[in-house]
CSV table of C-alpha atoms and ligand atoms in Angstrom, one decimal:
chain,number,residue,atom,x,y,z
K,1,UNK,CA,63.7,36.5,69.4
K,2,UNK,CA,62.9,33.1,67.9
K,3,UNK,CA,65.7,30.6,68.2
K,4,UNK,CA,66.4,27.7,65.8
K,5,UNK,CA,67.0,24.3,67.1
K,6,UNK,CA,67.9,21.2,65.0
K,7,UNK,CA,66.6,18.0,66.6
K,8,UNK,CA,68.5,14.9,65.6
K,9,UNK,CA,66.8,11.5,66.3
K,10,UNK,CA,68.8,8.3,66.5
K,11,UNK,CA,67.4,4.8,66.4
K,12,UNK,CA,66.1,3.7,69.8
K,13,UNK,CA,62.8,3.0,71.5
K,14,UNK,CA,63.1,6.5,73.1
K,15,UNK,CA,62.6,8.0,69.7
K,16,UNK,CA,58.8,8.1,70.4
K,17,UNK,CA,59.5,10.6,73.1
K,18,UNK,CA,61.2,12.9,70.6
K,19,UNK,CA,57.8,13.7,68.9
K,20,UNK,CA,56.6,15.2,72.2
K,21,UNK,CA,59.9,17.0,72.5
K,22,UNK,CA,59.2,18.8,69.2
K,23,UNK,CA,55.9,20.1,70.6
K,24,UNK,CA,57.5,21.2,73.9
K,25,UNK,CA,60.4,23.0,72.0
K,26,UNK,CA,57.9,24.9,69.9
K,27,UNK,CA,56.0,25.9,73.0
K,28,UNK,CA,59.3,27.3,74.3
K,29,UNK,CA,59.5,29.5,71.2
K,30,UNK,CA,61.9,27.4,69.1
K,31,UNK,CA,61.7,27.0,65.4
K,32,UNK,CA,62.3,23.2,65.1
K,33,UNK,CA,63.7,21.2,62.2
K,34,UNK,CA,64.3,17.5,62.5
K,35,UNK,CA,66.9,15.1,61.1
K,36,UNK,CA,66.8,11.3,61.6
K,37,UNK,CA,69.1,8.3,61.2
K,38,UNK,CA,67.8,5.4,59.0
K,39,UNK,CA,67.3,3.4,62.2
K,40,UNK,CA,65.3,6.1,63.9
K,41,UNK,CA,63.0,6.2,60.8
K,42,UNK,CA,62.2,2.5,61.6
K,43,UNK,CA,61.0,3.4,65.1
K,44,UNK,CA,59.0,6.6,64.2
K,45,UNK,CA,58.1,7.7,60.7
K,46,UNK,CA,59.6,10.9,59.4
K,47,UNK,CA,56.1,12.0,58.5
K,48,UNK,CA,55.2,12.3,62.2
K,49,UNK,CA,58.1,14.8,62.6
K,50,UNK,CA,57.3,16.6,59.4
K,51,UNK,CA,53.7,17.1,60.5
K,52,UNK,CA,54.8,18.3,63.9
K,53,UNK,CA,57.7,20.6,62.9
K,54,UNK,CA,56.1,21.9,59.7
K,55,UNK,CA,59.3,21.2,57.8
K,56,UNK,CA,60.7,18.3,55.7
K,57,UNK,CA,62.7,15.9,57.7
K,58,UNK,CA,66.4,15.3,56.7
K,59,UNK,CA,67.1,11.5,56.6
K,60,UNK,CA,69.7,11.0,54.0
K,61,UNK,CA,73.1,12.5,53.4
K,62,UNK,CA,73.4,11.4,49.8
K,63,UNK,CA,69.9,12.1,48.5
K,64,UNK,CA,70.1,14.7,45.7
K,65,UNK,CA,66.5,16.0,46.4
K,66,UNK,CA,67.3,16.5,50.1
K,67,UNK,CA,70.7,18.1,49.4
K,68,UNK,CA,69.1,20.5,46.9
K,69,UNK,CA,66.4,21.4,49.3
K,70,UNK,CA,68.8,22.1,52.2
K,71,UNK,CA,72.2,20.5,52.0
K,72,UNK,CA,74.0,19.2,55.1
K,73,UNK,CA,76.2,22.3,55.3
K,74,UNK,CA,73.3,24.7,55.1
K,75,UNK,CA,71.5,22.6,57.6
K,76,UNK,CA,74.5,22.8,59.9
K,77,UNK,CA,74.4,26.6,59.6
K,78,UNK,CA,70.7,27.0,60.2
K,79,UNK,CA,70.4,26.3,64.0
K,80,UNK,CA,71.4,28.2,67.1
K,81,UNK,CA,71.9,24.8,68.7
K,82,UNK,CA,71.7,21.1,68.0
K,83,UNK,CA,70.0,18.6,70.2
K,84,UNK,CA,70.4,14.9,69.6
K,85,UNK,CA,67.6,13.0,71.4
K,86,UNK,CA,67.9,10.1,71.8
K,87,UNK,CA,71.6,9.7,71.2
K,88,UNK,CA,72.6,6.0,71.0
K,89,UNK,CA,76.0,4.5,72.1
K,90,UNK,CA,76.8,4.0,68.5
K,91,UNK,CA,76.1,7.6,67.6
K,92,UNK,CA,78.3,8.9,70.5
K,93,UNK,CA,81.1,6.6,69.2
K,94,UNK,CA,80.7,8.0,65.7
K,95,UNK,CA,80.9,11.6,66.5
K,96,UNK,CA,83.7,11.0,69.1
K,97,UNK,CA,85.7,9.7,66.1
K,98,UNK,CA,84.7,12.5,63.7
K,99,UNK,CA,82.8,10.2,61.3
K,100,UNK,CA,80.4,11.8,58.9
K,101,UNK,CA,78.7,9.0,57.1
K,102,UNK,CA,75.1,9.9,57.7
K,103,UNK,CA,73.1,13.2,57.9
K,104,UNK,CA,73.3,13.5,61.7
K,105,UNK,CA,77.1,12.9,62.1
K,106,UNK,CA,77.9,15.1,59.0
K,107,UNK,CA,75.8,18.0,60.3
K,108,UNK,CA,77.4,17.7,63.8
K,109,UNK,CA,80.9,17.7,62.3
K,110,UNK,CA,80.1,20.8,60.2
K,111,UNK,CA,78.2,22.7,62.9
K,112,UNK,CA,79.7,25.6,64.8
K,113,UNK,CA,76.9,25.9,67.4
K,114,UNK,CA,76.5,24.2,70.8
K,115,UNK,CA,75.6,20.5,70.6
K,116,UNK,CA,73.7,18.6,73.3
K,117,UNK,CA,73.1,14.9,73.5
K,118,UNK,CA,70.4,13.1,75.5
K,119,UNK,CA,71.8,9.6,75.7
K,120,UNK,CA,69.5,6.6,75.8
K,121,UNK,CA,70.8,3.0,76.1
K,122,UNK,CA,71.0,-0.1,78.2
K,123,UNK,CA,72.9,0.4,81.5
K,124,UNK,CA,75.8,-2.0,80.5
K,125,UNK,CA,76.2,-0.1,77.3
K,126,UNK,CA,76.3,3.2,79.1
K,127,UNK,CA,78.8,2.0,81.7
K,128,UNK,CA,81.0,0.3,79.2
K,129,UNK,CA,84.5,1.9,79.2
K,130,UNK,CA,84.2,2.5,75.5
K,131,UNK,CA,81.1,4.6,75.9
K,132,UNK,CA,82.5,6.4,79.0
K,133,UNK,CA,85.7,7.2,77.1
K,134,UNK,CA,83.6,8.5,74.2
K,135,UNK,CA,81.6,10.6,76.6
K,136,UNK,CA,84.8,12.1,78.0
K,137,UNK,CA,86.1,12.9,74.5
K,138,UNK,CA,82.8,14.6,73.6
K,139,UNK,CA,82.6,16.6,76.8
K,140,UNK,CA,86.2,17.7,76.4
K,141,UNK,CA,85.2,19.2,73.0
K,142,UNK,CA,82.3,21.1,74.6
K,143,UNK,CA,79.5,18.8,73.7
K,144,UNK,CA,77.1,18.7,76.6
K,145,UNK,CA,75.3,15.6,77.7
K,146,UNK,CA,71.8,15.9,79.2
K,147,UNK,CA,71.4,12.8,81.2
K,148,UNK,CA,71.0,9.9,81.0
K,149,UNK,CA,68.6,9.4,83.8
K,150,UNK,CA,68.0,6.4,86.1
K,151,UNK,CA,64.9,4.1,85.9
K,152,UNK,CA,63.2,1.3,84.0
K,153,UNK,CA,64.7,0.7,80.6
K,154,UNK,CA,63.0,-0.7,77.5
K,155,UNK,CA,65.2,-3.9,77.8
K,156,UNK,CA,63.5,-4.7,81.1
K,157,UNK,CA,66.4,-3.8,83.3
K,158,UNK,CA,66.5,-0.9,85.6
K,159,UNK,CA,69.5,1.5,86.0
K,160,UNK,CA,71.3,4.4,84.4
K,161,UNK,CA,70.7,4.9,80.7
K,162,UNK,CA,67.2,6.1,80.3
K,163,UNK,CA,66.6,9.1,78.1
K,164,UNK,CA,65.5,12.1,80.2
K,165,UNK,CA,61.8,12.8,79.8
K,166,UNK,CA,61.0,15.6,77.3
K,167,UNK,CA,60.1,18.1,80.1
K,168,UNK,CA,63.4,17.4,81.9
K,169,UNK,CA,65.3,18.0,78.6
K,170,UNK,CA,63.4,21.3,78.2
K,171,UNK,CA,64.4,22.3,81.8
K,172,UNK,CA,68.1,21.6,81.0
K,173,UNK,CA,67.9,23.6,77.8
K,174,UNK,CA,66.2,26.6,79.4
K,175,UNK,CA,69.5,27.1,81.4
K,176,UNK,CA,71.2,27.6,78.0
K,177,UNK,CA,68.8,30.2,76.6
K,178,UNK,CA,68.6,32.8,79.3
K,179,UNK,CA,68.0,36.5,78.4
K,180,UNK,CA,69.9,39.4,79.8
K,181,UNK,CA,71.9,42.5,78.8
K,182,UNK,CA,74.5,40.4,76.9
K,183,UNK,CA,71.9,38.3,75.0
K,184,UNK,CA,73.1,37.8,71.4
K,185,UNK,CA,76.8,38.4,72.5
K,186,UNK,CA,79.3,35.6,72.7
K,187,UNK,CA,82.1,35.5,75.3
K,188,UNK,CA,85.3,33.5,75.3
K,189,UNK,CA,86.8,33.0,78.8
K,190,UNK,CA,90.0,31.3,79.8
K,191,UNK,CA,90.4,29.9,83.3
K,192,UNK,CA,92.5,27.7,85.6
K,193,UNK,CA,96.2,27.0,85.4
K,194,UNK,CA,98.3,25.5,82.6
K,195,UNK,CA,100.6,22.5,83.0
K,196,UNK,CA,103.9,22.6,81.2
K,197,UNK,CA,105.4,19.0,81.1
K,198,UNK,CA,108.9,18.2,82.1
K,199,UNK,CA,108.5,14.5,81.4
K,200,UNK,CA,105.5,12.2,81.2
K,201,UNK,CA,104.9,12.4,84.9
K,202,UNK,CA,106.0,15.9,86.0
K,203,UNK,CA,105.0,19.4,85.1
K,204,UNK,CA,105.4,23.1,86.1
K,205,UNK,CA,102.1,24.7,87.1
K,206,UNK,CA,100.6,27.2,89.6
K,207,UNK,CA,97.9,27.4,92.3
K,208,UNK,CA,95.0,28.5,90.1
K,209,UNK,CA,91.9,26.5,91.0
K,210,UNK,CA,89.7,27.9,88.2
K,211,UNK,CA,87.1,29.2,90.7
K,212,UNK,CA,87.4,32.9,89.5
K,213,UNK,CA,87.2,32.0,85.8
K,214,UNK,CA,84.4,29.5,86.2
K,215,UNK,CA,82.4,32.0,88.2
K,216,UNK,CA,82.9,34.5,85.5
K,217,UNK,CA,81.8,32.1,82.8
K,218,UNK,CA,78.6,31.5,84.8
K,219,UNK,CA,78.0,35.2,85.4
K,220,UNK,CA,78.4,36.0,81.7
K,221,UNK,CA,76.0,33.2,80.9
K,222,UNK,CA,73.5,34.5,83.4
K,223,UNK,CA,73.9,37.9,81.7
K,224,UNK,CA,72.6,36.3,78.5
K,225,UNK,CA,76.0,35.7,76.6
K,226,UNK,CA,76.7,32.4,74.9
K,227,UNK,CA,79.9,31.4,76.6
K,228,UNK,CA,82.8,29.2,75.7
K,229,UNK,CA,85.2,28.4,78.5
K,230,UNK,CA,88.8,27.2,77.7
K,231,UNK,CA,90.0,25.7,80.9
K,232,UNK,CA,93.3,24.3,82.1
K,233,UNK,CA,93.1,21.3,84.5
K,234,UNK,CA,90.9,22.0,87.5
K,235,UNK,CA,88.6,20.0,89.7
K,236,UNK,CA,85.4,21.9,88.9
K,237,UNK,CA,82.4,20.7,86.9
K,238,UNK,CA,81.4,22.3,83.7
K,239,UNK,CA,79.2,25.4,84.4
K,240,UNK,CA,75.6,24.9,83.2
K,241,UNK,CA,74.9,26.2,79.7
K,242,UNK,CA,78.6,26.9,79.0
K,243,UNK,CA,80.6,25.2,76.3
K,244,UNK,CA,83.7,23.8,77.9
K,245,UNK,CA,87.0,23.1,76.1
K,246,UNK,CA,89.6,21.4,78.3
K,247,UNK,CA,93.3,21.9,77.6
K,248,UNK,CA,96.5,21.3,79.5
K,249,UNK,CA,99.3,23.4,78.3
K,250,UNK,CA,99.7,27.1,77.4
K,251,UNK,CA,100.2,26.2,73.7
K,252,UNK,CA,97.0,24.1,73.7
K,253,UNK,CA,95.2,27.0,75.4
K,254,UNK,CA,96.5,29.4,72.8
K,255,UNK,CA,95.5,27.1,69.9
K,256,UNK,CA,92.0,26.6,71.3
K,257,UNK,CA,91.4,30.3,71.8
K,258,UNK,CA,92.7,31.3,68.4
K,259,UNK,CA,90.8,28.5,66.7
K,260,UNK,CA,87.6,29.6,68.3
K,261,UNK,CA,88.2,33.2,67.4
K,262,UNK,CA,89.0,32.3,63.7
K,263,UNK,CA,85.8,30.2,63.5
K,264,UNK,CA,83.5,32.9,65.0
K,265,UNK,CA,85.1,36.0,66.6
K,266,UNK,CA,83.4,36.5,70.0
K,267,UNK,CA,82.3,39.9,71.2
K,268,UNK,CA,84.2,39.5,74.5
K,269,UNK,CA,87.4,37.9,75.6
K,270,UNK,CA,88.0,37.5,79.3
K,271,UNK,CA,91.5,36.1,80.1
K,272,UNK,CA,91.3,34.8,83.7
K,273,UNK,CA,93.6,31.8,83.2
K,274,UNK,CA,97.0,31.8,85.0
K,275,UNK,CA,98.9,30.8,81.9
K,276,UNK,CA,102.5,29.7,82.4
K,277,UNK,CA,104.8,32.4,81.0
K,278,UNK,CA,107.5,29.7,80.4
K,279,UNK,CA,107.7,26.0,79.5
K,280,UNK,CA,110.5,23.6,79.7
K,281,UNK,CA,112.6,23.9,76.5
K,282,UNK,CA,112.5,20.1,76.1
K,283,UNK,CA,110.0,17.7,77.6
K,284,UNK,CA,111.7,14.4,78.2
K,285,UNK,CA,110.0,11.4,76.5
K,286,UNK,CA,110.7,9.1,79.5
K,287,UNK,CA,110.8,9.8,83.3
K,288,UNK,CA,113.8,12.0,84.1
K,289,UNK,CA,116.2,9.9,86.3
K,290,UNK,CA,117.7,11.2,89.6
K,291,UNK,CA,121.5,11.6,89.7
K,292,UNK,CA,123.9,13.0,92.3
K,293,UNK,CA,124.3,16.2,90.4
K,294,UNK,CA,122.1,19.3,90.6
K,295,UNK,CA,119.8,19.9,87.8
K,296,UNK,CA,119.3,23.1,85.7
K,297,UNK,CA,116.1,23.5,83.8
K,298,UNK,CA,116.1,25.5,80.6
K,299,UNK,CA,112.8,27.3,80.0
K,300,UNK,CA,111.4,29.0,76.9
K,301,UNK,CA,108.8,31.7,76.6
K,302,UNK,CA,105.2,30.8,76.0
K,303,UNK,CA,103.1,33.0,73.7
K,304,UNK,CA,101.1,35.6,75.5
K,305,UNK,CA,97.5,34.7,74.6
K,306,UNK,CA,95.9,37.9,75.8
K,307,UNK,CA,98.4,40.2,74.0
K,308,UNK,CA,97.9,38.2,70.8
K,309,UNK,CA,94.1,38.5,71.0
K,310,UNK,CA,94.2,42.2,71.9
K,311,UNK,CA,96.4,42.8,68.8
K,312,UNK,CA,93.9,41.3,66.4
K,313,UNK,CA,92.6,43.6,63.7
K,314,UNK,CA,89.2,45.3,64.0
K,315,UNK,CA,86.5,42.9,62.9
K,316,UNK,CA,88.0,39.9,64.7
K,317,UNK,CA,89.3,41.7,67.9
K,318,UNK,CA,86.9,41.1,70.8
K,319,UNK,CA,86.5,43.5,73.7
K,320,UNK,CA,89.4,42.3,75.9
K,321,UNK,CA,89.4,41.9,79.7
K,322,UNK,CA,92.6,40.9,81.3
K,323,UNK,CA,93.7,40.0,84.8
K,324,UNK,CA,96.9,40.9,86.6
K,325,UNK,CA,98.0,38.7,89.5
K,326,UNK,CA,100.5,40.6,91.6
K,327,UNK,CA,102.0,40.1,95.1
K,328,UNK,CA,102.4,43.9,95.6
K,329,UNK,CA,101.6,47.4,94.3
K,330,UNK,CA,98.6,46.1,92.2
K,331,UNK,CA,97.4,49.4,90.9
K,332,UNK,CA,100.8,50.5,89.4
K,333,UNK,CA,101.7,47.0,88.1
K,334,UNK,CA,98.1,46.4,86.9
K,335,UNK,CA,98.2,49.7,85.0
K,336,UNK,CA,101.5,48.7,83.3
K,337,UNK,CA,99.9,45.4,82.3
K,338,UNK,CA,96.8,47.1,80.9
K,339,UNK,CA,98.9,49.4,78.7
K,340,UNK,CA,101.5,46.8,77.7
K,341,UNK,CA,98.9,44.1,76.8
K,342,UNK,CA,96.5,46.7,75.1
K,343,UNK,CA,93.4,45.5,76.9
K,344,UNK,CA,90.1,47.4,77.4
K,345,UNK,CA,89.6,46.6,81.0
K,346,UNK,CA,92.1,45.1,83.5
K,347,UNK,CA,91.2,43.4,86.8
K,348,UNK,CA,94.1,43.3,89.2
K,349,UNK,CA,94.2,41.1,92.2
K,350,UNK,CA,96.6,40.5,95.1
K,351,UNK,CA,97.9,37.0,95.2
K,352,UNK,CA,100.1,35.0,97.6
K,353,UNK,CA,98.5,36.6,100.7
K,354,UNK,CA,96.3,34.9,103.4
K,355,UNK,CA,93.0,35.9,101.7
K,356,UNK,CA,91.8,36.3,98.1
K,357,UNK,CA,93.7,35.5,94.9
K,358,UNK,CA,94.5,31.9,94.1
K,359,UNK,CA,92.4,29.0,95.5
K,360,UNK,CA,90.5,31.0,98.0
K,361,UNK,CA,86.7,31.2,97.7
K,362,UNK,CA,86.9,35.0,98.1
K,363,UNK,CA,88.7,37.7,96.1
K,364,UNK,CA,88.9,41.5,95.6
K,365,UNK,CA,89.7,43.3,92.4
K,366,UNK,CA,91.0,46.7,91.3
K,367,UNK,CA,89.5,47.6,87.9
K,368,UNK,CA,91.5,49.8,85.5
K,369,UNK,CA,90.5,51.1,82.1
K,370,UNK,CA,91.8,54.0,79.9
K,371,UNK,CA,90.0,56.8,81.8
K,372,UNK,CA,88.9,55.3,85.1
K,373,UNK,CA,89.3,52.9,87.9
K,374,UNK,CA,87.1,51.2,90.5
K,375,UNK,CA,87.5,48.9,93.5
K,376,UNK,CA,85.5,45.7,94.1
K,377,UNK,CA,86.0,44.7,97.8
K,378,UNK,CA,86.7,41.2,99.2
K,379,UNK,CA,83.7,39.0,98.6
K,380,UNK,CA,82.8,35.4,97.4
K,381,UNK,CA,84.1,34.8,93.9
K,382,UNK,CA,80.6,34.2,92.5
K,383,UNK,CA,79.4,37.6,93.7
K,384,UNK,CA,82.6,39.3,92.6
K,385,UNK,CA,82.2,37.7,89.1
K,386,UNK,CA,78.6,39.1,88.9
K,387,UNK,CA,79.9,42.6,89.9
K,388,UNK,CA,82.7,42.4,87.4
K,389,UNK,CA,80.3,41.3,84.6
K,390,UNK,CA,78.2,44.4,85.3
K,391,UNK,CA,81.3,46.5,84.8
K,392,UNK,CA,82.2,44.6,81.7
K,393,UNK,CA,78.7,45.3,80.2
K,394,UNK,CA,79.1,49.0,81.0
K,395,UNK,CA,82.5,49.3,79.4
K,396,UNK,CA,81.6,47.0,76.5
K,397,UNK,CA,78.5,49.0,75.5
K,398,UNK,CA,80.4,52.3,76.0
K,399,UNK,CA,83.0,51.0,73.5
K,400,UNK,CA,80.5,49.4,71.1
K,401,UNK,CA,77.4,51.7,71.2
K,402,UNK,CA,75.8,49.9,68.3
K,403,UNK,CA,75.9,46.4,69.9
X,1,PMT,O1,91.7,30.3,89.7
X,1,PMT,P1,91.6,30.8,91.1
X,1,PMT,O2,92.2,29.9,92.1
X,1,PMT,O3,90.2,31.2,91.4
X,1,PMT,O4,92.5,32.2,91.1
X,1,PMT,C1,92.1,33.3,90.4
X,1,PMT,C2,93.3,34.0,89.7
X,1,PMT,C3,94.2,34.6,90.8
X,1,PMT,C4,94.1,33.0,88.9
X,1,PMT,C5,92.7,35.1,88.8
X,1,PMT,O5,92.0,36.0,89.5
X,1,PMT,C6,93.9,35.8,88.0
X,1,PMT,O6,94.5,36.7,88.5
X,1,PMT,N1,94.1,35.4,86.8
X,1,PMT,C7,95.3,35.8,86.0
X,1,PMT,C8,96.5,35.1,86.5
X,1,PMT,C9,97.8,35.5,85.7
X,1,PMT,O7,98.3,34.7,85.1
X,1,PMT,O8,98.1,36.8,85.7
X,1,PMT,P2,99.4,37.5,85.0
X,1,PMT,O9,99.5,38.8,85.6
X,1,PMT,O10,100.5,36.6,85.0
X,1,PMT,O11,98.8,37.6,83.5
X,1,PMT,C10,98.2,38.8,83.0
X,1,PMT,C11,97.1,38.5,82.0
X,1,PMT,O12,97.7,37.9,80.8
X,1,PMT,C12,96.1,37.5,82.5
X,1,PMT,O13,94.8,37.9,82.0
X,1,PMT,C13,96.5,36.1,81.8
X,1,PMT,O14,95.4,35.3,81.6
X,1,PMT,C14,97.1,36.6,80.5
X,1,PMT,N2,98.2,35.8,80.0
X,1,PMT,C15,99.4,35.6,80.7
X,1,PMT,C16,100.4,34.9,80.2
X,1,PMT,C17,100.2,34.2,79.0
X,1,PMT,N3,101.2,33.5,78.4
X,1,PMT,N4,99.1,34.4,78.3
X,1,PMT,C18,98.1,35.1,78.8
X,1,PMT,O15,97.0,35.3,78.2
């Protein structure tokens, strides 16, 4: 299947490499359209990109001719992904702040598809705390950075900041367009713990490391799905090819999940996060002071994200996979959770023991669905995730024969 990619070119010397990138993307089977900033058009003429891509190049947000040919909203809806190469420090700052004052930033703001940036700038500009903080903001919103690489820079210095070569960019993109049984499906996965603040420096949380959920996101990606991972605070890097949205509390996780579903309902929802069932009724604005008296915490219920998603009406309800973390009797308690939360497939695991469950690299699962069950024995979480995804595929296609 041909995929559409929208290449955005910012104003930097590395813009000359983007012409080669168009050719390599086409060789990979992409249909390519190009948009350029005004500064980019001073480095390489739009005609070059028009001739290479076979399409007019979008350069202007407020040009009536361009808007009538393909307005910025239609342009934002056209691609399966957006690649900005080179991405300058200035461009990163603009999209980190949600500006939409030129064609590239307006399209990025209006797009609902994965966005990748290949930064290119002087080392000092890249390492500047302002750029690093913009990078963090962008990554926390699921925008992936490809590079920058190390090497000689146009300014004569050598260091970090060089735009990756076109073939390196293609290698990174390949990871995001794998084929597999779930190709064309999208999956939303939750992972890790949530933190429920007591005051600015303390919180209630649990032992989830995110290993199981991140392994699942990777396994779904390897099976061809396009994956969004909503993750609580963990010490794991973003899995390759997966859009990562970082959150902290259960309420933030719920909002991120529901926002993503209302934008574009996924085919699959896999709830692996260990979401706090309760949060402190009041989070103090300053550090709570120690006194001689005992302290009683008043907790209030958090929304149950999985139950809420599983209760969505047909059309926006994904195929729902839930987990159950239990310290005993996992089959009976897991079956209760499956019914009570209304999920299509439930994976129950034993937690709190010497092996498996939270934090460990290994785990075992008991799988429960309406008319069957299966055991996946103790194994590394990555292998277990691949085995669970095979089950998910089977159950998903049994329930959605036309998918
Ligand atoms: O992260 P690791 O260290 O690798 O550990 C993996 C794991 C043990 C966390 C994982 O395998 C697991 O069991 N995840 C679910 C943990 C959990 O919170 O289970 P639960 O039985 O309390 O919740 C049942 C289901 O409802 C889960 O799918 C959970 O994501 C979901 N839930 C729970 C509460 C809530 N407020 N919202 C939810 O969506």
